[in-house]
XYZ file of C-alpha atoms in Angstrom:
434
model
C 32.888 -35.589 -20.111
C 34.909 -33.136 -18.071
C 33.560 -31.459 -14.955
C 32.657 -27.871 -15.715
C 34.712 -25.283 -13.837
C 32.925 -22.721 -11.676
C 32.682 -19.390 -13.459
C 31.319 -16.205 -11.942
C 28.285 -14.565 -13.466
C 30.196 -11.624 -14.934
C 32.713 -14.009 -16.523
C 29.853 -16.017 -17.998
C 28.444 -12.901 -19.620
C 31.915 -12.124 -20.991
C 32.141 -15.608 -22.493
C 28.764 -15.175 -24.135
C 29.826 -11.836 -25.578
C 33.028 -13.406 -26.879
C 31.090 -16.084 -28.853
C 28.378 -14.079 -30.663
C 28.647 -16.215 -33.784
C 27.916 -19.314 -31.723
C 24.910 -17.697 -30.076
C 23.474 -16.790 -33.459
C 23.996 -20.335 -34.667
C 22.342 -21.776 -31.541
C 19.352 -19.483 -31.853
C 18.793 -20.356 -35.491
C 19.554 -24.072 -35.429
C 18.254 -25.213 -32.061
C 15.361 -22.709 -31.775
C 14.031 -24.182 -28.524
C 10.680 -22.969 -27.271
C 11.015 -19.978 -24.991
C 10.171 -20.666 -21.363
C 6.613 -19.769 -20.524
C 6.119 -16.365 -18.980
C 3.912 -15.694 -15.968
C 3.117 -12.303 -17.463
C -0.417 -12.244 -18.865
C -0.376 -11.654 -22.658
C -2.984 -8.908 -22.281
C -0.718 -7.051 -19.848
C 2.289 -7.377 -22.157
C 0.275 -5.930 -25.040
C -0.850 -3.061 -22.813
C 2.738 -2.436 -21.694
C 4.039 -2.282 -25.273
C 1.230 0.054 -26.299
C 1.912 2.436 -23.408
C 5.674 2.254 -23.940
C 5.146 3.222 -27.595
C 2.999 6.148 -26.464
C 5.784 7.164 -24.059
C 8.349 7.122 -26.866
C 6.163 9.207 -29.206
C 5.394 11.777 -26.531
C 9.069 11.998 -25.642
C 9.894 12.810 -29.267
C 7.376 15.646 -29.363
C 8.699 17.030 -26.078
C 12.191 17.117 -27.538
C 10.838 19.544 -30.144
C 8.554 21.691 -27.962
C 7.492 21.548 -24.303
C 3.887 20.891 -23.374
C 2.807 20.622 -19.722
C 0.067 18.022 -20.286
C 2.346 15.826 -22.419
C 5.179 16.139 -19.898
C 2.839 14.985 -17.139
C 1.742 12.003 -19.228
C 5.385 11.088 -19.966
C 6.061 11.116 -16.251
C 3.121 8.772 -15.648
C 4.291 6.347 -18.344
C 7.995 6.404 -17.455
C 7.844 3.595 -14.893
C 6.034 1.345 -17.397
C 8.518 2.030 -20.215
C 11.460 1.524 -17.862
C 10.072 -1.747 -16.444
C 9.386 -3.054 -19.960
C 12.950 -2.305 -21.094
C 14.351 -4.227 -18.115
C 11.989 -7.149 -18.758
C 12.838 -7.305 -22.483
C 16.564 -7.284 -21.733
C 16.423 -10.162 -19.248
C 13.898 -12.113 -21.349
C 16.289 -11.899 -24.310
C 19.095 -13.152 -22.066
C 16.948 -16.089 -20.889
C 16.113 -17.066 -24.484
C 19.780 -16.895 -25.415
C 20.927 -18.960 -22.454
C 18.185 -21.534 -23.041
C 19.366 -21.991 -26.626
C 22.966 -22.413 -25.495
C 22.063 -24.918 -22.772
C 19.883 -27.076 -25.023
C 22.054 -27.211 -28.138
C 23.643 -30.725 -28.337
C 26.588 -29.374 -30.332
C 27.416 -26.801 -27.691
C 30.791 -26.785 -25.935
C 30.401 -28.662 -22.630
C 31.851 -25.878 -20.489
C 29.786 -23.160 -22.149
C 26.614 -25.252 -21.831
C 27.298 -25.762 -18.127
C 27.895 -22.049 -17.627
C 24.668 -21.278 -19.493
C 22.650 -23.666 -17.292
C 24.102 -22.155 -14.107
C 23.344 -18.601 -15.178
C 19.929 -19.520 -16.542
C 18.598 -20.213 -13.053
C 19.536 -16.773 -11.721
C 18.289 -15.064 -14.876
C 14.929 -16.840 -14.581
C 14.649 -15.642 -10.977
C 15.389 -12.091 -12.107
C 12.857 -12.417 -14.925
C 10.187 -13.510 -12.446
C 10.871 -10.473 -10.270
C 10.745 -8.163 -13.293
C 7.437 -9.681 -14.414
C 5.939 -8.705 -11.070
C 7.482 -5.244 -11.337
C 6.128 -4.737 -14.855
C 2.660 -5.969 -13.898
C 2.605 -3.667 -10.868
C 3.710 -0.692 -12.984
C 0.635 -1.153 -15.189
C -1.822 -0.870 -12.298
C -3.271 2.605 -11.775
C -1.464 4.480 -9.033
C -3.749 5.393 -6.140
C -4.642 9.108 -6.259
C -3.494 9.527 -2.654
C -0.378 7.325 -2.885
C 2.085 10.214 -2.499
C 0.291 11.870 0.412
C 0.871 11.714 4.152
C -1.839 9.844 6.030
C -3.805 9.575 9.244
C -4.243 6.279 11.060
C -7.350 6.151 13.252
C -7.892 3.608 16.019
C -11.210 2.633 17.600
C -11.874 -0.411 19.790
C -14.386 -2.891 18.434
C -16.010 -5.863 20.192
C -14.267 -6.945 23.376
C -15.047 -4.291 25.978
C -12.159 -3.096 28.110
C -9.804 -5.654 26.569
C -10.537 -4.166 23.139
C -9.665 -0.689 24.417
C -6.380 -1.979 25.833
C -5.403 -3.576 22.546
C -6.347 -0.417 20.633
C -3.706 1.341 22.735
C -1.221 -1.436 21.898
C -1.781 -0.998 18.157
C -1.521 2.783 18.473
C 1.886 2.431 20.156
C 2.925 -0.270 17.671
C 2.635 2.067 14.688
C 4.069 5.005 16.630
C 7.129 2.904 17.535
C 7.510 1.785 13.911
C 7.595 5.397 12.748
C 10.187 6.309 15.382
C 12.374 3.312 14.521
C 12.471 3.870 10.747
C 12.662 7.663 10.987
C 9.176 8.600 9.757
C 7.710 11.816 11.150
C 4.509 11.273 13.114
C 2.418 13.306 15.524
C -0.575 12.504 17.704
C -3.656 14.448 16.581
C -6.017 12.788 19.010
C -5.646 10.482 22.004
C -8.826 10.058 24.038
C -9.306 7.554 26.843
C -12.597 5.989 27.852
C -14.415 7.873 30.609
C -16.153 4.736 31.846
C -12.825 2.959 32.383
C -11.372 5.821 34.397
C -7.610 5.741 34.740
C -7.503 1.950 34.928
C -4.522 0.444 33.091
C -3.662 -3.157 32.274
C -0.765 -4.978 33.902
C 1.167 -4.401 30.645
C 0.687 -0.642 30.979
C -2.003 -0.359 28.295
C -4.520 2.482 28.629
C -8.266 2.105 27.892
C -8.256 3.924 24.549
C -11.526 5.375 23.280
C -10.215 6.854 20.014
C -6.858 7.979 18.637
C -5.555 9.581 15.452
C -1.892 9.325 14.476
C -0.799 11.565 11.604
C 2.149 10.221 9.595
C 3.589 13.275 7.904
C 6.088 11.931 5.373
C 5.300 11.929 1.651
C 4.092 8.514 0.476
C 2.907 7.436 3.929
C -0.570 6.650 2.590
C 0.836 4.149 0.104
C 2.937 2.573 2.855
C 0.100 2.214 5.389
C -3.042 1.764 3.275
C -2.843 -2.020 3.624
C -3.271 -1.675 7.416
C -6.923 -0.577 7.222
C -9.385 -3.127 8.565
C -10.320 -5.124 11.645
C -7.347 -6.292 13.742
C -8.202 -9.218 16.012
C -6.347 -10.198 19.184
C -6.499 -13.547 20.974
C -4.935 -13.595 24.428
C -5.577 -14.138 28.125
C -6.524 -10.751 29.615
C -4.801 -9.593 32.766
C -8.223 -9.552 34.475
C -8.942 -13.195 33.550
C -8.676 -15.404 36.666
C -9.380 -18.753 35.004
C -6.812 -18.487 32.193
C -9.355 -18.361 29.385
C -8.401 -16.883 26.022
C -10.497 -13.863 25.005
C -10.981 -12.489 21.492
C -11.236 -8.754 20.890
C -11.026 -6.520 17.850
C -9.823 -3.037 16.927
C -10.861 -1.047 13.850
C -8.043 0.756 12.042
C -8.745 3.388 9.379
C -6.081 4.809 7.060
C -7.045 8.172 5.563
C -5.141 10.542 3.286
C -3.835 13.669 4.972
C -3.532 16.945 3.081
C 0.085 18.099 3.456
C 1.047 21.572 4.638
C 2.705 22.159 1.265
C 0.435 21.489 -1.708
C 1.135 18.335 -3.738
C 0.459 18.315 -7.460
C -2.853 19.905 -8.378
C -4.471 19.453 -4.951
C -5.714 22.510 -3.103
C -8.162 22.628 -0.179
C -9.652 25.818 -1.631
C -10.225 24.271 -5.068
C -13.827 23.013 -5.420
C -12.501 20.268 -7.737
C -10.209 18.900 -5.019
C -11.250 15.832 -3.036
C -10.188 17.727 0.092
C -12.439 20.729 -0.546
C -15.288 21.277 1.909
C -17.723 24.174 1.672
C -17.624 25.853 5.115
C -21.380 26.421 4.837
C -21.846 22.638 4.887
C -20.142 22.314 8.283
C -21.838 22.884 11.651
C -19.311 23.793 14.352
C -20.051 23.469 18.076
C -17.853 24.360 21.024
C -18.020 22.537 24.348
C -16.059 21.903 27.476
C -13.371 19.231 27.395
C -13.914 15.965 29.284
C -11.567 13.600 31.091
C -8.272 14.132 32.875
C -6.682 17.532 32.463
C -6.631 19.448 35.724
C -8.165 22.882 36.059
C -8.490 23.232 32.283
C -11.204 20.570 32.089
C -14.793 21.820 32.411
C -13.556 25.410 32.770
C -13.214 26.630 29.178
C -15.052 25.681 25.996
C -11.961 24.565 24.072
C -13.361 21.313 22.654
C -14.669 21.385 19.069
C -17.247 19.230 17.289
C -17.706 19.542 13.524
C -20.544 17.958 11.564
C -20.498 17.764 7.768
C -24.227 18.012 7.138
C -24.361 16.493 3.601
C -22.741 13.245 4.762
C -23.381 13.295 8.520
C -19.644 12.875 9.206
C -18.778 14.029 12.745
C -15.333 14.922 14.105
C -14.698 15.959 17.707
C -11.381 17.239 19.052
C -10.370 18.185 22.597
C -6.708 17.207 22.909
C -5.353 20.764 22.950
C -5.962 23.510 25.493
C -6.357 26.001 22.676
C -9.705 26.067 20.887
C -7.934 27.259 17.739
C -5.574 24.246 17.691
C -8.508 21.869 18.231
C -10.355 23.613 15.402
C -7.387 23.242 13.003
C -6.942 19.563 13.909
C -10.677 18.889 13.467
C -10.658 20.492 10.007
C -7.698 18.341 9.000
C -9.394 15.099 10.088
C -12.727 16.106 8.531
C -11.112 16.908 5.154
C -9.329 13.552 5.183
C -12.488 11.580 5.936
C -14.519 13.364 3.269
C -11.741 12.974 0.663
C -11.545 9.254 1.401
C -15.329 8.888 1.067
C -15.273 10.659 -2.301
C -12.625 8.334 -3.690
C -14.499 5.291 -2.343
C -17.625 6.502 -4.142
C -15.757 6.866 -7.428
C -14.215 3.427 -6.973
C -17.637 1.922 -6.308
C -18.986 3.437 -9.521
C -16.194 1.733 -11.469
C -16.600 -1.628 -9.710
C -17.972 -3.302 -12.836
C -14.538 -3.101 -14.465
C -12.190 -3.071 -11.500
C -12.454 -4.493 -7.997
C -11.973 -1.639 -5.562
C -9.031 -1.792 -3.170
C -10.668 0.840 -1.016
C -13.921 -1.088 -0.760
C -11.951 -4.196 0.196
C -10.250 -2.170 2.893
C -13.494 -0.764 4.297
C -14.352 -1.809 7.804
C -18.122 -1.763 7.439
C -18.299 -5.548 6.963
C -16.249 -6.252 10.077
C -14.043 -8.791 8.317
C -10.793 -9.379 10.153
C -7.637 -8.726 8.156
C -5.132 -9.750 10.804
C -4.922 -11.799 13.996
C -2.437 -11.369 16.827
C -2.335 -14.670 18.728
C -0.384 -14.348 21.991
C -0.507 -18.034 22.959
C 1.032 -19.093 19.643
C 3.402 -16.099 19.390
C 2.012 -15.511 15.903
C 0.726 -12.672 13.730
C -1.341 -13.735 10.712
C -2.412 -11.543 7.810
C -5.470 -13.374 6.484
C -5.556 -11.620 3.105
C -1.980 -12.502 2.167
C -2.030 -15.865 3.970
C 1.158 -14.777 5.735
C 2.268 -15.963 9.204
C 5.003 -14.278 11.220
C 6.245 -15.415 14.594
C 8.022 -13.275 17.205
C 4.906 -11.350 18.212
C 6.829 -9.015 20.579
C 8.784 -7.730 17.555
C 5.500 -7.051 15.746
C 3.929 -5.174 18.657
C 7.123 -3.188 19.279
C 7.023 -1.922 15.696
C 10.075 -4.015 14.782
C 11.286 -5.611 11.578
C 8.746 -8.435 11.868
C 5.924 -5.885 11.601
C 7.541 -4.523 8.422
C 7.498 -8.053 6.947
C 3.779 -8.386 7.716
C 3.054 -4.971 6.193
C 5.031 -5.848 3.038
C 2.996 -9.049 2.655
C -0.235 -7.062 2.933
C 0.963 -4.520 0.387
C 2.016 -7.292 -2.021
C -1.486 -8.723 -1.685
C -3.035 -5.365 -2.549
C -0.837 -5.097 -5.650
C -1.762 -8.655 -6.656
C -5.453 -7.747 -6.374
C -4.866 -4.701 -8.574
C -3.086 -6.859 -11.158
C -5.899 -9.428 -11.217
C -8.455 -6.660 -11.698
C -6.363 -5.158 -14.495
C -6.059 -8.526 -16.302
C -9.838 -9.005 -16.033
C -10.379 -5.510 -17.395
C -8.021 -6.042 -20.345
C -9.566 -9.427 -21.174
C -13.047 -7.908 -21.017
C -11.960 -5.172 -23.425
C -10.417 -7.739 -25.786
C -13.616 -9.821 -25.704
C -15.706 -6.767 -26.434
C -13.489 -5.849 -29.387
C -13.795 -9.386 -30.797
C -17.581 -9.211 -30.559
C -17.599 -5.839 -32.302
C -15.392 -7.235 -35.086
C -17.668 -10.240 -35.496
C -20.730 -7.987 -35.851
C -19.015 -6.025 -38.604
């Protein structure tokens, strides 16, 4: 047996194209079992059904335009496209498997087929994940900007310091990757005065960072939850490790330019709030600020009476700017609550990503361990070292965020499989009754 020469991937494809008669013979004579797919059969059936719907709608649009059908085609496009890619590579894998397993195959061609089969299987695995993800319902706020809120949890002054660290971490990330962000609120604790840590951290009471780029909500939604820190505080004289926590909320932000069908003045919009349901109070600003503080009533507090949601804003000298910022935060909180309520109502069929991301239970999603130079995302089971890169908003933080987002997608896929299997079981029972 001769050693098989190395052949590049493009040359291997050319060789396969140049021997179509052999491929046909291999497929018919050898007929090896296709490699098992990680794609759930129920998801593949759903994908083919939706792709067929996409094709039919596209045909009707070619004849006459219809806004509702065009919107539906746009929603189904990513599924149809992902399925076409998957089918193409799956066909290639089947073909290569037949060539590699046929005992009458030319030695060189069989070797080439085995070499290419490995890379094609890797591509197929990636496309299976892409196809599965395309079938999950897109979050209604996925394309919106977002607000990231920070509030210290258990841990006293140390918790306030770390809240400031997380605030700067995300702000630095936005600056590094070129995402527009602005500070809507940055309020320090009155009880802590102007005391800062040796690392320059301020005792943060509450902060709101608005990330203004389209799609920011989808990028940051996996960051919502309790963030735990384990480190030796600068005030600790005996070198003991303290544990503190910071609550991070990620809320959708209504953009200045309307997106899709959303409109703050539309009663059907999640962002709509009846002004009669809001109690507005003015007060004097507190904290550092020179002559402005305690001189003018520029601070604003809004209370949404149906839900009891309260927003206070005093960062700007102008009462009007504080009022505008408070309305923006209040709309975002109410919109998020409305979606959570709808998700909870559908919990019997689909586990809710939003409810998993709620902070009411106090479950930690991530730990920043200074002694071990490690950041752990507990949901994804992902560890990343180089903690300074994480806290500086560097590439290591992006890796952690990607792991969290992959986990969210995996949860969506599992819920979708359960939903499809439940539907199939229900249909079988109905058929049996008939």
